[in-house]
Amino acid sequence: MSMTTFPPSDPLTWKQADTDVHVATRAGEFAGFVEFDGTTHLARDQRGTDLGSFESLDDARDALEGANTPERRPSAFSRRLRQVLRRGPHRARA
């Protein structure tokens, strides 16, 4: 299964799907939802993972925004490039 990731600069777009359900999308893709159960706001991400319960809708939305921010992982290429640059220039052999 592949996951689509979006830059954190793309804001979440919110729509009220029902009286007690707010749905978030990012660049047209489902990003999660917040449901009010009568006492607290329950947030779930795009995979249905429970992000917790919150007193306010804004707090639940903030939790979903934080959960949808992609993590930056250094690539193997950038590590290799740093190693090569540390060694300095080499002369080509004929």
mmCIF file with all atom_site columns, C-alpha atoms in Angstrom:
data_model
loop_
_atom_site.group_PDB
_atom_site.id
_atom_site.type_symbol
_atom_site.label_atom_id
_atom_site.label_alt_id
_atom_site.label_comp_id
_atom_site.label_asym_id
_atom_site.label_entity_id
_atom_site.label_seq_id
_atom_site.pdbx_PDB_ins_code
_atom_site.Cartn_x
_atom_site.Cartn_y
_atom_site.Cartn_z
_atom_site.occupancy
_atom_site.B_iso_or_equiv
_atom_site.pdbx_formal_charge
_atom_site.auth_seq_id
_atom_site.auth_comp_id
_atom_site.auth_asym_id
_atom_site.auth_atom_id
_atom_site.pdbx_PDB_model_num
ATOM 1  C CA . MET A 1 1  ? 0.000   0.000  0.000   1.00 0.00 ? 1  MET A CA 1
ATOM 2  C CA . SER A 1 2  ? 1.433   3.372  -0.918  1.00 0.00 ? 2  SER A CA 1
ATOM 3  C CA . MET A 1 3  ? 0.676   6.548  0.978   1.00 0.00 ? 3  MET A CA 1
ATOM 4  C CA . THR A 1 4  ? 0.508   9.912  -0.682  1.00 0.00 ? 4  THR A CA 1
ATOM 5  C CA . THR A 1 5  ? 2.420   12.572 1.222   1.00 0.00 ? 5  THR A CA 1
ATOM 6  C CA . PHE A 1 6  ? 1.956   16.285 0.795   1.00 0.00 ? 6  PHE A CA 1
ATOM 7  C CA . PRO A 1 7  ? 4.174   19.163 1.734   1.00 0.00 ? 7  PRO A CA 1
ATOM 8  C CA . PRO A 1 8  ? 3.310   20.646 5.129   1.00 0.00 ? 8  PRO A CA 1
ATOM 9  C CA . SER A 1 9  ? 2.600   23.947 3.375   1.00 0.00 ? 9  SER A CA 1
ATOM 10 C CA . ASP A 1 10 ? -0.616  22.443 1.945   1.00 0.00 ? 10 ASP A CA 1
ATOM 11 C CA . PRO A 1 11 ? -3.242  23.287 4.567   1.00 0.00 ? 11 PRO A CA 1
ATOM 12 C CA . LEU A 1 12 ? -5.943  20.888 5.675   1.00 0.00 ? 12 LEU A CA 1
ATOM 13 C CA . THR A 1 13 ? -9.360  21.696 4.280   1.00 0.00 ? 13 THR A CA 1
ATOM 14 C CA . TRP A 1 14 ? -12.260 21.023 6.633   1.00 0.00 ? 14 TRP A CA 1
ATOM 15 C CA . LYS A 1 15 ? -15.871 20.185 5.820   1.00 0.00 ? 15 LYS A CA 1
ATOM 16 C CA . GLN A 1 16 ? -18.677 19.417 8.219   1.00 0.00 ? 16 GLN A CA 1
ATOM 17 C CA . ALA A 1 17 ? -20.027 16.060 7.058   1.00 0.00 ? 17 ALA A CA 1
ATOM 18 C CA . ASP A 1 18 ? -22.702 15.763 9.764   1.00 0.00 ? 18 ASP A CA 1
ATOM 19 C CA . THR A 1 19 ? -23.762 17.532 12.932  1.00 0.00 ? 19 THR A CA 1
ATOM 20 C CA . ASP A 1 20 ? -21.003 15.820 14.891  1.00 0.00 ? 20 ASP A CA 1
ATOM 21 C CA . VAL A 1 21 ? -18.422 14.915 12.201  1.00 0.00 ? 21 VAL A CA 1
ATOM 22 C CA . HIS A 1 22 ? -15.786 17.125 10.560  1.00 0.00 ? 22 HIS A CA 1
ATOM 23 C CA . VAL A 1 23 ? -13.701 15.685 7.705   1.00 0.00 ? 23 VAL A CA 1
ATOM 24 C CA . ALA A 1 24 ? -10.236 16.903 6.692   1.00 0.00 ? 24 ALA A CA 1
ATOM 25 C CA . THR A 1 25 ? -8.667  16.684 3.241   1.00 0.00 ? 25 THR A CA 1
ATOM 26 C CA . ARG A 1 26 ? -5.308  17.818 1.915   1.00 0.00 ? 26 ARG A CA 1
ATOM 27 C CA . ALA A 1 27 ? -4.935  18.473 -1.805  1.00 0.00 ? 27 ALA A CA 1
ATOM 28 C CA . GLY A 1 28 ? -8.212  16.599 -2.359  1.00 0.00 ? 28 GLY A CA 1
ATOM 29 C CA . GLU A 1 29 ? -7.086  13.463 -0.469  1.00 0.00 ? 29 GLU A CA 1
ATOM 30 C CA . PHE A 1 30 ? -8.737  12.227 2.736   1.00 0.00 ? 30 PHE A CA 1
ATOM 31 C CA . ALA A 1 31 ? -6.595  13.227 5.737   1.00 0.00 ? 31 ALA A CA 1
ATOM 32 C CA . GLY A 1 32 ? -8.772  12.204 8.699   1.00 0.00 ? 32 GLY A CA 1
ATOM 33 C CA . PHE A 1 33 ? -11.785 13.266 10.712  1.00 0.00 ? 33 PHE A CA 1
ATOM 34 C CA . VAL A 1 34 ? -12.982 14.559 14.064  1.00 0.00 ? 34 VAL A CA 1
ATOM 35 C CA . GLU A 1 35 ? -16.144 13.173 15.650  1.00 0.00 ? 35 GLU A CA 1
ATOM 36 C CA . PHE A 1 36 ? -17.988 14.635 18.645  1.00 0.00 ? 36 PHE A CA 1
ATOM 37 C CA . ASP A 1 37 ? -19.374 11.853 20.850  1.00 0.00 ? 37 ASP A CA 1
ATOM 38 C CA . GLY A 1 38 ? -21.421 14.150 23.079  1.00 0.00 ? 38 GLY A CA 1
ATOM 39 C CA . THR A 1 39 ? -18.655 14.793 25.600  1.00 0.00 ? 39 THR A CA 1
ATOM 40 C CA . THR A 1 40 ? -15.325 14.953 23.733  1.00 0.00 ? 40 THR A CA 1
ATOM 41 C CA . HIS A 1 41 ? -13.948 15.379 20.226  1.00 0.00 ? 41 HIS A CA 1
ATOM 42 C CA . LEU A 1 42 ? -12.310 12.189 18.937  1.00 0.00 ? 42 LEU A CA 1
ATOM 43 C CA . ALA A 1 43 ? -9.662  12.594 16.218  1.00 0.00 ? 43 ALA A CA 1
ATOM 44 C CA . ARG A 1 44 ? -8.594  9.888  13.744  1.00 0.00 ? 44 ARG A CA 1
ATOM 45 C CA . ASP A 1 45 ? -6.036  10.135 10.963  1.00 0.00 ? 45 ASP A CA 1
ATOM 46 C CA . GLN A 1 46 ? -6.321  8.955  7.330   1.00 0.00 ? 46 GLN A CA 1
ATOM 47 C CA . ARG A 1 47 ? -5.680  5.346  8.397   1.00 0.00 ? 47 ARG A CA 1
ATOM 48 C CA . GLY A 1 48 ? -8.237  5.428  11.213  1.00 0.00 ? 48 GLY A CA 1
ATOM 49 C CA . THR A 1 49 ? -5.578  5.586  13.922  1.00 0.00 ? 49 THR A CA 1
ATOM 50 C CA . ASP A 1 50 ? -6.974  7.098  17.123  1.00 0.00 ? 50 ASP A CA 1
ATOM 51 C CA . LEU A 1 51 ? -5.161  10.367 17.857  1.00 0.00 ? 51 LEU A CA 1
ATOM 52 C CA . GLY A 1 52 ? -6.934  10.964 21.172  1.00 0.00 ? 52 GLY A CA 1
ATOM 53 C CA . SER A 1 53 ? -9.890  12.777 22.654  1.00 0.00 ? 53 SER A CA 1
ATOM 54 C CA . PHE A 1 54 ? -9.955  16.537 23.050  1.00 0.00 ? 54 PHE A CA 1
ATOM 55 C CA . GLU A 1 55 ? -12.083 19.079 24.878  1.00 0.00 ? 55 GLU A CA 1
ATOM 56 C CA . SER A 1 56 ? -12.454 21.381 21.882  1.00 0.00 ? 56 SER A CA 1
ATOM 57 C CA . LEU A 1 57 ? -12.825 20.977 18.133  1.00 0.00 ? 57 LEU A CA 1
ATOM 58 C CA . ASP A 1 58 ? -9.825  23.268 17.597  1.00 0.00 ? 58 ASP A CA 1
ATOM 59 C CA . ASP A 1 59 ? -7.594  21.055 19.759  1.00 0.00 ? 59 ASP A CA 1
ATOM 60 C CA . ALA A 1 60 ? -8.688  17.958 17.830  1.00 0.00 ? 60 ALA A CA 1
ATOM 61 C CA . ARG A 1 61 ? -8.049  19.714 14.520  1.00 0.00 ? 61 ARG A CA 1
ATOM 62 C CA . ASP A 1 62 ? -4.574  20.739 15.699  1.00 0.00 ? 62 ASP A CA 1
ATOM 63 C CA . ALA A 1 63 ? -3.808  17.117 16.620  1.00 0.00 ? 63 ALA A CA 1
ATOM 64 C CA . LEU A 1 64 ? -4.848  15.969 13.154  1.00 0.00 ? 64 LEU A CA 1
ATOM 65 C CA . GLU A 1 65 ? -2.750  18.687 11.530  1.00 0.00 ? 65 GLU A CA 1
ATOM 66 C CA . GLY A 1 66 ? 0.272   17.532 13.534  1.00 0.00 ? 66 GLY A CA 1
ATOM 67 C CA . ALA A 1 67 ? -0.342  13.901 12.626  1.00 0.00 ? 67 ALA A CA 1
ATOM 68 C CA . ASN A 1 68 ? -0.445  14.754 8.921   1.00 0.00 ? 68 ASN A CA 1
ATOM 69 C CA . THR A 1 69 ? 2.844   16.618 8.840   1.00 0.00 ? 69 THR A CA 1
ATOM 70 C CA . PRO A 1 70 ? 5.301   14.372 7.006   1.00 0.00 ? 70 PRO A CA 1
ATOM 71 C CA . GLU A 1 71 ? 8.514   13.467 8.782   1.00 0.00 ? 71 GLU A CA 1
ATOM 72 C CA . ARG A 1 72 ? 11.733  14.420 7.063   1.00 0.00 ? 72 ARG A CA 1
ATOM 73 C CA . ARG A 1 73 ? 14.107  11.510 6.876   1.00 0.00 ? 73 ARG A CA 1
ATOM 74 C CA . PRO A 1 74 ? 17.594  11.964 5.503   1.00 0.00 ? 74 PRO A CA 1
ATOM 75 C CA . SER A 1 75 ? 18.035  9.986  2.337   1.00 0.00 ? 75 SER A CA 1
ATOM 76 C CA . ALA A 1 76 ? 20.862  7.523  1.819   1.00 0.00 ? 76 ALA A CA 1
ATOM 77 C CA . PHE A 1 77 ? 22.025  9.677  -1.091  1.00 0.00 ? 77 PHE A CA 1
ATOM 78 C CA . SER A 1 78 ? 22.528  12.756 1.096   1.00 0.00 ? 78 SER A CA 1
ATOM 79 C CA . ARG A 1 79 ? 24.557  10.741 3.645   1.00 0.00 ? 79 ARG A CA 1
ATOM 80 C CA . ARG A 1 80 ? 26.736  9.324  0.862   1.00 0.00 ? 80 ARG A CA 1
ATOM 81 C CA . LEU A 1 81 ? 27.203  12.778 -0.653  1.00 0.00 ? 81 LEU A CA 1
ATOM 82 C CA . ARG A 1 82 ? 28.399  14.171 2.696   1.00 0.00 ? 82 ARG A CA 1
ATOM 83 C CA . GLN A 1 83 ? 30.938  11.328 2.976   1.00 0.00 ? 83 GLN A CA 1
ATOM 84 C CA . VAL A 1 84 ? 32.303  11.994 -0.503  1.00 0.00 ? 84 VAL A CA 1
ATOM 85 C CA . LEU A 1 85 ? 32.523  15.742 0.084   1.00 0.00 ? 85 LEU A CA 1
ATOM 86 C CA . ARG A 1 86 ? 34.406  15.229 3.358   1.00 0.00 ? 86 ARG A CA 1
ATOM 87 C CA . ARG A 1 87 ? 37.138  13.268 1.561   1.00 0.00 ? 87 ARG A CA 1
ATOM 88 C CA . GLY A 1 88 ? 37.841  16.123 -0.815  1.00 0.00 ? 88 GLY A CA 1
ATOM 89 C CA . PRO A 1 89 ? 38.562  16.117 -4.549  1.00 0.00 ? 89 PRO A CA 1
ATOM 90 C CA . HIS A 1 90 ? 40.475  13.249 -6.168  1.00 0.00 ? 90 HIS A CA 1
ATOM 91 C CA . ARG A 1 91 ? 42.409  13.179 -9.397  1.00 0.00 ? 91 ARG A CA 1
ATOM 92 C CA . ALA A 1 92 ? 41.108  10.957 -12.132 1.00 0.00 ? 92 ALA A CA 1
ATOM 93 C CA . ARG A 1 93 ? 43.450  8.145  -13.184 1.00 0.00 ? 93 ARG A CA 1
ATOM 94 C CA . ALA A 1 94 ? 44.339  7.680  -16.812 1.00 0.00 ? 94 ALA A CA 1
#
